[in-house]
Amino acid sequence: MRHLIGVVLAIVMVGALFFAGAWGYVRLAALTVPPSALPDGGGSLISDHRMIASLAAVAGTGLLAGILIAAPRISPLAAGLPGLLLLGWTVLYVVSGRHAVQLIPLKSHPYGAGFEAMLFHGILGAAGLAMIIPLFLPSRWRARSTAGPGVPEDSEYDSGLAEITGSQAPTESFSHPEQADQAGTTGPYQYGQALSSGLPRRLPT
């Protein structure tokens, strides 16, 4: 179930990268033309809503990727599958740039144009290398116990406790020590009652 949720998160990550990250990136690139020019002439960007929205889209995509990479309880597939996709796309671009560009959907929209720009600038390859790191960590493939380190699971602990208490519990219950003495029971119960009452009791031989 944990890895199935990881696959769903991987699909969400790919969608966020294509629609939010690519959209924000192409808008940021358009606002800095030529590349050496500063947005708004180097002034404050707080009043530029286009720049703020683009930065928020790119930053949100990076934050989601960082959570999927770093969170130990999330399946490594959540970040690993998108990372493999980005690396594969980058390798295809190096081998055959035309085929890599043809596979990009919605190239006439800002989403596809931004994805293409990130592919050309090597951003997809760098992001893919970072996102596949959880796949090589054995601890990320093992489910973590909610009981904490060094604490046995509840079912095993309860069964072991039941065996211990069951072996020490008397076979019969008596309201008075004299009844236990007359019935011939032996064990810590009779001996402790004899000591507490201050009366001599016959100890088992």
Short mmCIF file of C-alpha atoms in Angstrom, two decimals:
data_model
loop_
_atom_site.label_atom_id
_atom_site.label_comp_id
_atom_site.label_asym_id
_atom_site.label_seq_id
_atom_site.Cartn_x
_atom_site.Cartn_y
_atom_site.Cartn_z
CA MET A 1 0.00 0.00 0.00
CA ARG A 2 2.88 2.35 0.82
CA HIS A 3 4.46 1.89 -2.60
CA LEU A 4 1.09 2.22 -4.33
CA ILE A 5 0.69 5.63 -2.71
CA GLY A 6 4.21 6.38 -3.88
CA VAL A 7 3.20 5.71 -7.48
CA VAL A 8 0.24 8.10 -7.08
CA LEU A 9 2.56 10.75 -5.64
CA ALA A 10 4.93 10.21 -8.56
CA ILE A 11 2.11 11.03 -10.99
CA VAL A 12 1.30 14.14 -8.95
CA MET A 13 4.96 15.15 -9.05
CA VAL A 14 5.15 14.80 -12.83
CA GLY A 15 1.98 16.86 -13.22
CA ALA A 16 3.27 19.57 -10.88
CA LEU A 17 6.58 19.71 -12.73
CA PHE A 18 4.97 19.97 -16.16
CA PHE A 19 2.13 22.35 -15.40
CA ALA A 20 3.41 24.47 -12.51
CA GLY A 21 7.20 24.24 -12.75
CA ALA A 22 7.41 24.53 -16.54
CA TRP A 23 4.83 27.32 -16.63
CA GLY A 24 6.68 29.33 -14.00
CA TYR A 25 10.05 28.73 -15.63
CA VAL A 26 9.03 29.92 -19.08
CA ARG A 27 7.45 33.04 -17.60
CA LEU A 28 10.60 33.81 -15.64
CA ALA A 29 12.68 33.32 -18.77
CA ALA A 30 10.40 35.68 -20.71
CA LEU A 31 10.70 38.36 -18.03
CA THR A 32 14.50 38.30 -18.23
CA VAL A 33 15.07 39.00 -21.93
CA PRO A 34 17.86 39.56 -22.75
CA PRO A 35 19.35 37.13 -20.18
CA SER A 36 21.73 39.76 -18.81
CA ALA A 37 18.89 42.19 -18.07
CA LEU A 38 17.43 42.42 -14.58
CA PRO A 39 13.63 42.24 -14.12
CA ASP A 40 12.05 45.68 -13.72
CA GLY A 41 15.43 47.26 -14.24
CA GLY A 42 16.78 45.84 -10.97
CA GLY A 43 14.06 47.37 -8.80
CA SER A 44 11.69 45.74 -6.34
CA LEU A 45 9.79 42.70 -7.58
CA ILE A 46 7.06 42.78 -4.93
CA SER A 47 4.73 44.82 -7.08
CA ASP A 48 5.31 42.58 -10.13
CA HIS A 49 2.55 40.00 -9.76
CA ARG A 50 3.68 38.04 -12.80
CA MET A 51 7.15 37.57 -11.36
CA ILE A 52 5.80 36.61 -7.91
CA ALA A 53 3.39 34.06 -9.39
CA SER A 54 6.14 32.53 -11.52
CA LEU A 55 8.53 32.30 -8.59
CA ALA A 56 5.81 30.74 -6.44
CA ALA A 57 5.10 28.09 -9.08
CA VAL A 58 8.76 27.15 -9.44
CA ALA A 59 9.38 27.23 -5.67
CA GLY A 60 6.28 25.12 -4.95
CA THR A 61 7.42 22.50 -7.44
CA GLY A 62 10.86 22.41 -5.86
CA LEU A 63 9.35 22.14 -2.38
CA LEU A 64 7.19 19.18 -3.39
CA ALA A 65 10.19 17.44 -4.94
CA GLY A 66 12.26 18.08 -1.82
CA ILE A 67 9.59 16.58 0.45
CA LEU A 68 9.31 13.45 -1.70
CA ILE A 69 13.09 13.06 -1.69
CA ALA A 70 13.74 13.70 2.00
CA ALA A 71 10.67 12.35 3.85
CA PRO A 72 11.65 8.89 5.20
CA ARG A 73 8.07 7.55 5.41
CA ILE A 74 7.31 8.23 1.75
CA SER A 75 8.01 5.44 -0.73
CA PRO A 76 11.14 6.03 -2.85
CA LEU A 77 8.99 5.50 -5.94
CA ALA A 78 7.36 8.89 -5.37
CA ALA A 79 10.57 10.71 -6.29
CA GLY A 80 12.41 7.92 -8.09
CA LEU A 81 9.94 7.34 -10.92
CA PRO A 82 9.80 11.01 -11.98
CA GLY A 83 13.58 11.15 -11.66
CA LEU A 84 14.02 8.20 -13.99
CA LEU A 85 11.61 9.80 -16.44
CA LEU A 86 13.57 13.06 -16.47
CA LEU A 87 16.89 11.27 -16.83
CA GLY A 88 15.55 9.14 -19.67
CA TRP A 89 14.24 12.23 -21.44
CA THR A 90 17.61 13.95 -21.03
CA VAL A 91 19.49 10.94 -22.40
CA LEU A 92 17.13 10.85 -25.38
CA TYR A 93 17.76 14.55 -25.94
CA VAL A 94 21.52 13.94 -26.00
CA VAL A 95 21.14 11.02 -28.40
CA SER A 96 18.45 12.50 -30.62
CA GLY A 97 17.26 16.00 -29.81
CA ARG A 98 14.54 15.96 -32.46
CA HIS A 99 12.84 12.86 -31.05
CA ALA A 100 13.07 14.21 -27.50
CA VAL A 101 11.37 17.46 -28.50
CA GLN A 102 8.67 15.66 -30.49
CA LEU A 103 7.64 13.73 -27.39
CA ILE A 104 6.91 16.89 -25.41
CA PRO A 105 3.12 17.46 -25.24
CA LEU A 106 1.42 20.86 -25.51
CA LYS A 107 4.44 22.57 -27.03
CA SER A 108 2.23 25.43 -28.22
CA HIS A 109 1.29 26.20 -24.59
CA PRO A 110 3.50 27.67 -21.86
CA TYR A 111 3.65 24.27 -20.17
CA GLY A 112 5.26 22.50 -23.10
CA ALA A 113 7.45 25.48 -23.95
CA GLY A 114 8.73 25.67 -20.39
CA PHE A 115 9.39 21.93 -20.26
CA GLU A 116 11.33 22.21 -23.51
CA ALA A 117 13.36 25.11 -22.13
CA MET A 118 14.23 23.17 -18.98
CA LEU A 119 15.27 20.23 -21.14
CA PHE A 120 17.54 22.42 -23.27
CA HIS A 121 19.15 24.07 -20.24
CA GLY A 122 19.85 20.78 -18.44
CA ILE A 123 17.51 21.48 -15.53
CA LEU A 124 15.53 18.27 -16.08
CA GLY A 125 18.70 16.19 -16.01
CA ALA A 126 19.94 17.80 -12.79
CA ALA A 127 16.53 17.37 -11.14
CA GLY A 128 16.38 13.74 -12.26
CA LEU A 129 19.77 12.96 -10.70
CA ALA A 130 18.61 14.37 -7.36
CA MET A 131 15.25 12.59 -7.43
CA ILE A 132 16.63 9.08 -7.99
CA ILE A 133 18.74 9.18 -4.81
CA PRO A 134 16.00 7.59 -2.61
CA LEU A 135 15.97 4.53 -4.90
CA PHE A 136 19.47 3.61 -3.71
CA LEU A 137 18.73 3.91 0.03
CA PRO A 138 17.72 0.50 1.49
CA SER A 139 16.06 2.14 4.49
CA ARG A 140 13.53 3.85 2.24
CA TRP A 141 12.26 0.50 0.92
CA ARG A 142 11.49 -0.85 4.41
CA ALA A 143 8.32 0.19 6.18
CA ARG A 144 9.01 1.92 9.49
CA SER A 145 7.33 0.59 12.63
CA THR A 146 5.05 3.03 14.41
CA ALA A 147 6.03 1.53 17.79
CA GLY A 148 9.48 3.09 17.57
CA PRO A 149 12.96 1.57 17.65
CA GLY A 150 13.54 -1.18 20.18
CA VAL A 151 9.86 -1.63 20.97
CA PRO A 152 8.17 -4.84 19.82
CA GLU A 153 4.99 -4.81 17.85
CA ASP A 154 1.77 -4.65 19.89
CA SER A 155 0.57 -8.10 18.89
CA GLU A 156 3.83 -9.81 19.80
CA TYR A 157 4.08 -7.85 23.05
CA ASP A 158 0.54 -8.68 24.10
CA SER A 159 0.93 -12.39 23.31
CA GLY A 160 4.19 -12.60 25.25
CA LEU A 161 2.65 -10.79 28.22
CA ALA A 162 -0.31 -13.13 28.18
CA GLU A 163 1.96 -16.17 28.31
CA ILE A 164 3.92 -14.78 31.24
CA THR A 165 0.90 -13.77 33.31
CA GLY A 166 -0.92 -16.98 32.41
CA SER A 167 1.92 -19.14 33.68
CA GLN A 168 2.10 -17.23 36.99
CA ALA A 169 -1.62 -17.00 37.61
CA PRO A 170 -3.09 -19.52 40.15
CA THR A 171 -5.38 -22.19 38.83
CA GLU A 172 -8.07 -21.36 41.39
CA SER A 173 -8.96 -18.19 43.28
CA PHE A 174 -9.69 -18.24 47.00
CA SER A 175 -11.10 -15.54 49.17
CA HIS A 176 -9.09 -16.62 52.27
CA PRO A 177 -5.63 -18.13 52.69
CA GLU A 178 -7.10 -20.96 54.75
CA GLN A 179 -9.05 -22.16 51.72
CA ALA A 180 -5.91 -22.26 49.67
CA ASP A 181 -4.14 -24.19 52.44
CA GLN A 182 -6.94 -26.70 52.74
CA ALA A 183 -7.07 -27.20 48.97
CA GLY A 184 -3.36 -28.00 48.99
CA THR A 185 -2.29 -25.28 46.62
CA THR A 186 1.32 -24.33 46.51
CA GLY A 187 3.24 -21.42 45.15
CA PRO A 188 4.03 -17.79 45.87
CA TYR A 189 0.42 -16.94 46.69
CA GLN A 190 0.17 -19.28 49.73
CA TYR A 191 3.64 -18.45 51.00
CA GLY A 192 3.11 -14.69 50.71
CA GLN A 193 -0.22 -14.85 52.49
CA ALA A 194 1.34 -16.87 55.28
CA LEU A 195 4.08 -14.30 55.81
CA SER A 196 1.67 -11.37 55.69
CA SER A 197 -0.72 -12.88 58.24
CA GLY A 198 2.04 -13.83 60.69
CA LEU A 199 0.64 -17.32 61.15
CA PRO A 200 2.60 -20.48 60.54
CA ARG A 201 1.74 -22.23 57.37
CA ARG A 202 2.71 -25.61 56.04
CA LEU A 203 5.22 -25.07 53.29
CA PRO A 204 5.32 -27.43 50.37
CA THR A 205 7.89 -30.20 50.55
#
